[in-house]
């Protein structure tokens, strides 16, 4: 085989470089139809370990992203022209009009529709690209892949992007979106990590010392120091998933419901550790941060608190259900408890004797939640039959029940407020506020974009905290006005479905707690006066 000399090989290589450079310049100055060819050449010229099929899918994705943003940019320019024209016309008449108020509903609909399509395409393409890795090729981690996507994507945008968040403000869409809640209003203060499976429920004690309780699918319930995040006590008495936890109104007793078809009452004694300084959270991102990755830290094994003392035997065991006990709560005074089960019944027990006092039947499907009124002998039960029922035990001789059919899907929870209201949440993505004096129709309806789980209402200001299946937590007032969305990004917030929320307004460091199937509970500090002032 003939061998090429060193000088001729160097000359040929230099010639190829000049040819490649000229092709690059010609493509750069070519028409819009040649842009995809340039992008493909860019990808082929890069030294990457990504499989060829994956890179091809990324290229198609970038083209879709560019088209989406071009369309959005053109729409934005047209809307700005219309606003300027109307402002000029109104100025001639001695009036002014802000762009944020003009056709706000239509504009917001268009923008959110475009961005949701973009987000869905990104997620779909990413999942399809990584579902079948090529043999013999190192598949990049989700975080590395996202970084590569964003680095390439930033070159396609008409304006330099500072960070991979808040996509819409790139084009400054005429103030169509609600102003971002200040970081000082909603702050993540502490994470409570130690469970080995998802956390279904959490609650805060109503007596001193004030601690946080969590109920988990790992068959345990834990008590935590709110200030330090340290586990103080672990309850190991259940043989199934612990689905709820509630504390006695005046004594150091906890009530837990479990998948082992029982509810347990157990006493606890804890000693609070010395508080530690709160970590600096001033660099947390805004509430509208976009999370492009499904962080998988929760999929690994978490080392729970091994030095935590434990209790293995219940003080009282309540048996009589024929199915999973999904929730339980104390009646006012703490002498009776109510349990809700998948056997379609709710049971009322006497705490001292453990005897069944009443069996509350009538639901057509499994129960999902139960709640008691803080000052009256009232119970509300929720069910998969799309209804919730109000049980009245105020008159010992008459036990009335009212059925409410305000939802179209499973009612995941219904809770009382301190006043005369009931707030119900559902898988139909709505939350409804009801007046106990007139329950024929709701006085307010909140429509969301995801199923709502176990909600809670603050005692003093009556702020509703909505935990969602889509990992978000939103705050609303009783009239249905959205107040805030808790921050969530790659660095903070829940990474899986948020199952429950609980208020504790008297605590100075954390006044709102949430838990989810990412195996952690989170303590938040909500500046309620500032939140209401921004409303």
XYZ file of C-alpha atoms in Angstrom:
535
model
C 0.000 0.000 0.000
C 1.456 3.394 -0.918
C 2.382 5.586 1.997
C 1.666 9.314 1.870
C 4.598 11.562 2.635
C 4.541 13.877 5.659
C 4.535 17.089 3.603
C 1.741 15.970 1.281
C -0.383 14.782 4.244
C 0.066 18.125 6.004
C -0.877 20.006 2.826
C -3.990 17.857 2.339
C -5.018 18.376 5.989
C -4.563 22.155 5.676
C -6.667 22.122 2.485
C -9.463 20.223 4.241
C -9.434 22.749 7.085
C -9.807 25.641 4.616
C -12.615 23.794 2.868
C -14.378 23.068 6.148
C -14.005 26.710 7.201
C -15.443 27.966 3.904
C -18.364 25.577 4.181
C -19.028 26.830 7.692
C -19.058 30.450 6.539
C -21.298 29.654 3.582
C -23.803 27.860 5.800
C -23.786 30.684 8.321
C -24.825 33.123 5.624
C -27.319 30.745 4.019
C -31.095 30.793 4.179
C -33.291 29.614 7.058
C -33.720 26.200 5.433
C -30.008 25.432 5.842
C -30.020 26.095 9.584
C -30.701 22.473 10.461
C -27.719 21.446 8.320
C -25.496 23.805 10.276
C -26.739 22.405 13.545
C -26.114 18.862 12.354
C -22.563 19.766 11.291
C -21.986 21.371 14.668
C -23.055 18.208 16.446
C -21.044 15.940 14.168
C -17.939 18.071 14.697
C -18.135 17.884 18.464
C -16.260 15.291 20.454
C -19.151 13.700 22.332
C -19.765 10.335 23.940
C -23.481 10.505 23.241
C -24.898 7.806 20.962
C -25.577 8.932 17.410
C -29.298 8.215 17.720
C -29.493 10.310 20.874
C -27.689 13.205 19.235
C -30.050 13.018 16.282
C -33.031 13.184 18.602
C -31.476 16.176 20.353
C -31.075 17.930 17.022
C -34.741 17.417 16.206
C -35.615 18.696 19.637
C -33.560 21.855 19.167
C -35.337 22.550 15.903
C -38.708 22.237 17.606
C -37.559 24.495 20.441
C -36.352 27.148 18.012
C -39.608 27.117 16.071
C -41.644 27.370 19.260
C -39.640 30.337 20.480
C -39.751 32.056 17.126
C -43.527 31.778 17.050
C -43.762 33.006 20.602
C -41.437 35.897 19.864
C -43.486 36.942 16.827
C -46.709 36.779 18.842
C -45.111 38.909 21.523
C -44.064 41.576 19.029
C -47.546 41.692 17.536
C -49.162 42.001 20.944
C -46.780 44.782 21.891
C -47.691 46.684 18.757
C -51.378 46.317 19.573
C -50.795 47.527 23.114
C -48.819 50.560 21.921
C -51.564 51.408 19.456
C -54.256 51.176 22.110
C -52.152 53.168 24.575
C -51.722 55.923 22.007
C -55.449 55.933 21.369
C -56.287 56.006 25.075
C -53.645 58.673 25.748
C -55.358 60.885 23.206
C -58.531 60.485 25.262
C -56.740 61.324 28.524
C -56.535 57.716 29.796
C -53.773 55.180 30.298
C -53.773 51.430 30.057
C -51.195 48.983 31.336
C -50.115 46.152 29.101
C -50.509 43.675 31.919
C -54.248 44.251 32.057
C -54.976 44.218 28.349
C -56.491 40.945 27.224
C -54.765 39.353 30.178
C -56.714 36.146 29.992
C -56.167 35.572 26.285
C -52.486 36.453 26.471
C -51.851 34.233 29.446
C -53.651 31.368 27.748
C -51.533 31.673 24.599
C -48.252 31.957 26.472
C -48.945 29.131 28.898
C -50.168 26.890 26.065
C -46.988 27.453 24.053
C -44.683 26.903 26.998
C -46.532 23.804 28.173
C -46.208 22.309 24.694
C -42.499 23.119 24.718
C -41.979 21.574 28.146
C -43.896 18.441 27.194
C -41.891 17.990 23.996
C -38.647 18.379 25.918
C -39.628 15.780 28.520
C -41.028 13.342 25.943
C -37.963 13.513 23.718
C -35.614 13.189 26.676
C -37.398 10.109 28.030
C -37.559 8.475 24.595
C -33.870 9.187 24.008
C -32.697 7.712 27.295
C -35.099 4.772 27.600
C -32.976 2.475 25.381
C -29.256 3.229 25.795
C -26.938 1.839 23.140
C -24.836 -1.174 23.983
C -21.231 -0.434 24.858
C -21.744 3.307 25.167
C -21.665 5.232 28.436
C -25.076 6.789 28.928
C -24.813 10.276 30.472
C -26.503 10.974 33.772
C -29.748 13.018 33.652
C -27.969 16.040 35.115
C -25.099 15.857 32.594
C -27.538 15.447 29.726
C -29.587 18.431 30.840
C -26.442 20.566 31.064
C -25.465 19.544 27.534
C -28.974 20.270 26.273
C -28.987 23.693 27.829
C -25.489 24.601 26.633
C -26.480 23.793 23.071
C -29.930 25.306 23.406
C -28.592 28.648 24.677
C -26.922 29.180 21.305
C -30.289 29.003 19.534
C -31.993 31.750 21.569
C -32.137 35.332 20.253
C -30.942 36.594 23.643
C -28.297 35.339 26.061
C -29.780 33.267 28.869
C -28.223 33.648 32.310
C -29.572 30.412 33.794
C -31.709 27.440 32.735
C -34.788 28.746 34.497
C -37.688 31.112 33.837
C -37.898 30.467 30.092
C -40.750 32.840 29.343
C -39.041 36.045 30.638
C -36.475 35.648 27.820
C -38.904 37.563 25.633
C -40.525 39.588 28.407
C -44.068 38.588 27.536
C -45.819 41.885 28.263
C -46.134 41.118 31.984
C -48.673 38.404 31.317
C -47.574 36.286 34.256
C -48.211 36.983 37.916
C -45.306 38.668 39.646
C -42.895 36.279 41.306
C -43.379 35.932 45.034
C -40.491 37.491 46.941
C -37.927 35.043 48.289
C -38.408 36.592 51.718
C -42.090 35.567 51.702
C -41.724 31.790 51.223
C -38.465 30.199 52.332
C -37.374 26.618 52.760
C -35.901 26.371 56.251
C -35.233 22.709 56.977
C -35.502 19.212 55.509
C -36.366 16.197 57.663
C -34.743 13.139 56.098
C -34.627 9.620 57.534
C -37.592 7.606 56.254
C -36.886 4.770 53.848
C -40.097 5.154 51.877
C -42.623 7.823 50.979
C -44.220 9.938 53.712
C -48.013 9.928 53.617
C -48.896 12.299 56.428
C -47.465 14.709 58.971
C -48.721 16.653 61.950
C -47.459 18.999 64.668
C -48.065 18.460 68.378
C -50.518 20.757 70.139
C -48.714 20.536 73.505
C -45.200 21.234 74.721
C -42.678 20.210 73.598
C -43.692 21.090 70.030
C -42.402 18.436 67.620
C -43.169 17.277 64.100
C -44.608 13.819 63.460
C -44.433 11.927 60.157
C -46.157 8.740 58.972
C -44.440 6.707 56.284
C -44.950 3.751 53.984
C -41.819 2.226 55.546
C -44.056 1.014 58.459
C -42.750 3.645 60.869
C -43.770 6.948 62.382
C -41.131 9.439 63.497
C -41.022 12.471 65.776
C -38.637 15.278 64.794
C -37.127 18.351 66.379
C -38.467 21.237 64.299
C -35.455 23.464 64.971
C -32.665 20.960 64.354
C -34.215 18.402 61.995
C -33.054 15.572 64.277
C -35.186 12.462 64.780
C -36.249 12.257 68.419
C -38.323 9.061 68.438
C -39.356 6.265 66.103
C -42.539 4.207 66.451
C -42.192 0.627 65.147
C -45.446 -0.948 66.327
C -47.251 -1.254 62.962
C -46.939 -4.148 60.529
C -48.000 -2.115 57.510
C -47.699 1.310 55.982
C -48.402 4.094 58.464
C -50.936 6.265 56.670
C -51.647 9.073 59.140
C -50.536 10.583 62.422
C -52.399 12.932 64.783
C -51.551 14.179 68.276
C -53.753 14.373 71.372
C -54.983 17.924 72.087
C -53.668 18.017 75.676
C -51.487 14.956 76.370
C -48.324 13.456 74.910
C -50.101 10.762 72.920
C -50.083 10.009 69.204
C -52.706 8.300 67.051
C -51.539 6.435 63.949
C -53.514 4.583 61.260
C -51.984 1.757 59.259
C -52.359 -0.627 56.379
C -52.308 -3.482 58.900
C -56.047 -2.697 59.480
C -55.457 -1.181 62.926
C -55.049 2.199 64.564
C -52.601 2.606 67.447
C -52.496 5.038 70.342
C -49.054 5.376 71.906
C -47.456 7.641 74.493
C -44.179 9.397 73.888
C -41.592 11.350 75.846
C -38.959 13.382 74.010
C -36.234 15.816 74.952
C -35.503 18.605 72.504
C -31.848 19.046 71.478
C -30.034 22.377 71.445
C -31.170 24.417 68.415
C -28.667 24.842 65.604
C -28.286 27.976 63.455
C -30.492 27.985 60.376
C -28.620 27.441 57.123
C -28.224 30.346 54.714
C -31.020 30.116 52.193
C -30.668 33.580 50.704
C -29.472 32.159 47.394
C -32.577 30.118 46.713
C -34.131 30.543 43.253
C -37.440 32.177 42.479
C -40.744 30.366 42.742
C -41.092 29.974 38.978
C -37.865 28.021 38.543
C -38.289 25.275 35.981
C -37.114 21.808 36.909
C -35.916 19.949 33.826
C -34.708 16.868 35.675
C -36.270 14.190 37.787
C -33.725 14.081 40.558
C -33.172 10.512 41.554
C -31.489 10.966 44.917
C -34.621 9.627 46.589
C -34.317 6.383 44.653
C -31.173 5.502 46.547
C -31.060 3.996 49.959
C -31.241 6.615 52.709
C -29.505 5.958 55.974
C -32.093 6.593 58.637
C -31.311 7.877 62.125
C -29.876 4.790 63.817
C -29.332 6.454 67.196
C -32.999 7.438 67.490
C -34.868 5.798 70.418
C -37.855 3.680 69.453
C -41.203 2.432 70.740
C -42.464 -0.973 69.627
C -45.651 -1.504 71.661
C -48.822 0.562 71.481
C -50.686 1.725 74.533
C -54.001 0.967 72.816
C -54.775 -0.955 69.643
C -58.072 -0.279 67.847
C -59.310 -3.243 65.809
C -62.549 -3.819 63.898
C -61.843 -2.658 60.367
C -61.714 -5.183 57.535
C -59.439 -3.107 55.347
C -56.626 -0.595 55.339
C -57.086 2.160 57.912
C -56.216 5.207 55.854
C -56.711 7.992 58.437
C -57.595 8.692 62.054
C -58.218 11.763 64.204
C -59.070 12.827 67.759
C -62.492 14.257 68.578
C -62.569 17.462 70.588
C -61.554 16.689 74.171
C -59.443 13.682 73.188
C -61.722 11.041 74.753
C -62.813 9.550 71.427
C -61.151 8.939 68.088
C -62.504 8.346 64.584
C -60.882 6.114 61.953
C -61.482 5.872 58.195
C -60.887 2.673 56.249
C -60.917 1.135 52.808
C -63.730 -1.090 54.040
C -66.005 1.925 53.291
C -66.705 2.635 56.964
C -65.547 5.096 59.589
C -65.465 3.943 63.211
C -65.835 5.938 66.412
C -63.930 4.520 69.409
C -63.715 5.252 73.103
C -60.067 5.842 73.978
C -60.192 4.593 77.553
C -61.991 1.297 76.846
C -60.947 0.787 73.184
C -64.560 -0.132 72.442
C -66.319 0.625 69.177
C -68.974 3.268 69.833
C -70.381 3.828 66.321
C -69.751 2.478 62.847
C -70.368 5.208 60.281
C -71.452 3.566 57.033
C -72.905 4.899 53.821
C -70.024 5.597 51.464
C -70.094 3.563 48.258
C -66.334 3.222 47.887
C -63.153 3.312 49.958
C -62.628 6.183 52.360
C -59.615 8.403 51.821
C -59.559 10.749 54.820
C -61.329 11.858 57.982
C -61.149 15.051 59.998
C -62.698 16.356 63.209
C -63.825 19.872 64.084
C -61.438 21.670 66.494
C -64.182 22.854 68.876
C -67.337 20.844 68.094
C -68.279 17.163 67.878
C -68.352 17.099 64.089
C -66.630 14.644 61.743
C -66.150 14.842 57.994
C -65.181 11.784 55.931
C -63.945 11.715 52.326
C -64.263 8.916 49.826
C -63.415 7.693 46.358
C -67.151 7.818 45.594
C -66.661 11.583 44.832
C -68.538 12.639 47.993
C -67.733 13.712 51.519
C -70.055 13.287 54.479
C -70.607 15.453 57.535
C -71.415 13.518 60.727
C -72.921 15.447 63.662
C -72.438 14.066 67.203
C -73.275 17.252 69.082
C -76.616 15.831 70.229
C -75.986 12.461 71.967
C -79.477 11.227 71.066
C -79.376 12.192 67.364
C -76.491 11.437 65.021
C -77.233 13.167 61.727
C -75.320 12.843 58.462
C -75.232 15.045 55.370
C -73.877 13.964 51.984
C -72.183 16.485 49.679
C -71.593 15.823 45.996
C -69.479 18.725 44.866
C -66.677 16.879 43.052
C -66.365 14.678 39.967
C -63.507 12.473 41.173
C -62.066 11.071 44.393
C -62.300 13.466 47.333
C -58.810 13.175 48.785
C -59.493 15.238 51.901
C -62.011 17.531 53.559
C -61.015 19.614 56.570
C -62.676 22.021 58.986
C -61.605 25.574 59.660
C -61.854 27.252 63.058
C -64.992 29.020 61.843
C -67.953 27.529 60.027
C -66.251 26.336 56.851
C -65.241 23.045 55.272
C -62.555 22.913 52.566
C -62.480 19.864 50.287
C -59.815 18.787 47.795
C -60.117 16.260 45.012
C -58.410 14.361 42.238
C -60.581 16.392 39.867
C -58.016 19.183 40.389
C -60.355 21.448 42.297
C -60.635 22.687 45.867
C -63.986 23.904 47.141
C -64.808 26.043 50.163
C -68.146 25.369 51.871
C -70.187 27.165 54.511
C -71.479 24.850 57.230
C -74.643 26.924 57.512
C -75.469 26.493 53.828
C -73.769 23.511 52.194
C -75.905 23.387 49.063
C -73.168 24.883 46.908
C -69.569 25.980 47.519
C -68.846 29.623 48.249
C -65.528 29.423 46.368
C -63.917 27.040 43.871
C -60.190 26.811 43.204
C -59.178 25.192 39.908
C -55.649 23.830 39.597
C -53.552 21.919 37.084
C -52.975 18.806 39.183
C -54.705 16.485 41.625
C -54.873 17.815 45.190
C -53.896 15.690 48.185
C -54.289 16.271 51.944
C -54.832 19.990 52.402
C -54.589 22.137 55.522
C -55.920 25.549 56.525
C -54.094 27.949 58.823
C -55.947 28.827 62.002
C -55.494 32.588 62.156
C -55.435 33.802 58.550
C -57.252 30.846 56.975
C -54.694 30.270 54.236
C -55.168 26.997 52.347
C -52.030 24.974 51.545
C -52.535 22.669 48.551
C -50.098 19.753 48.037
C -50.200 18.478 44.456
C -49.356 15.332 42.547
C -47.097 17.419 40.277
C -44.726 18.228 43.194
C -46.007 21.764 43.653
C -47.414 23.365 46.799
C -49.683 26.382 46.342
C -51.251 28.790 48.818
C -54.747 30.278 48.413
C -57.031 32.344 50.565
C -60.600 31.317 51.414
C -62.033 33.336 48.530
C -59.982 31.356 45.994
C -57.270 33.959 45.328
C -53.847 32.477 44.741
C -51.269 33.892 47.143
C -48.069 32.029 46.300
C -46.400 28.892 45.061
C -43.665 27.489 47.250
C -40.190 27.473 45.639
C -39.201 24.285 43.877
C -36.154 23.638 41.716
C -33.268 21.219 41.311
C -31.828 22.417 44.585
C -34.841 22.629 46.863
C -38.439 21.535 47.214
C -40.106 18.194 46.683
C -38.981 15.854 43.910
C -41.992 13.552 43.994
C -45.712 13.792 44.694
C -46.505 16.014 47.692
C -48.885 14.071 49.930
C -49.781 16.361 52.805
C -49.403 19.826 54.319
C -49.741 21.044 57.905
C -49.667 24.530 59.437
C -48.064 25.518 62.740
C -48.449 29.275 62.912
C -47.100 29.589 66.466
C -43.659 28.337 65.481
C -41.213 31.138 64.694
C -38.836 29.187 62.448
C -41.188 26.933 60.457
C -44.911 27.607 60.223
C -45.762 25.283 57.324
C -44.727 21.671 56.773
C -45.095 19.460 53.719
C -44.187 15.845 52.985
C -44.121 13.653 49.919
C -43.005 10.484 48.255
C -39.446 11.747 47.945
C -39.066 10.413 51.531
C -38.625 13.809 53.127
C -40.605 16.393 55.035
C -39.848 20.072 54.558
C -40.282 22.968 56.962
C -41.140 26.330 55.399
C -41.214 29.838 56.763
C -44.151 31.744 55.267
C -44.178 35.475 55.956
C -47.951 35.660 56.171
C -48.281 39.455 56.640
C -46.080 40.091 53.601
C -47.940 37.407 51.673
C -51.298 39.013 52.352
C -49.878 42.436 51.555
C -48.795 41.249 48.094
C -52.280 39.897 47.374
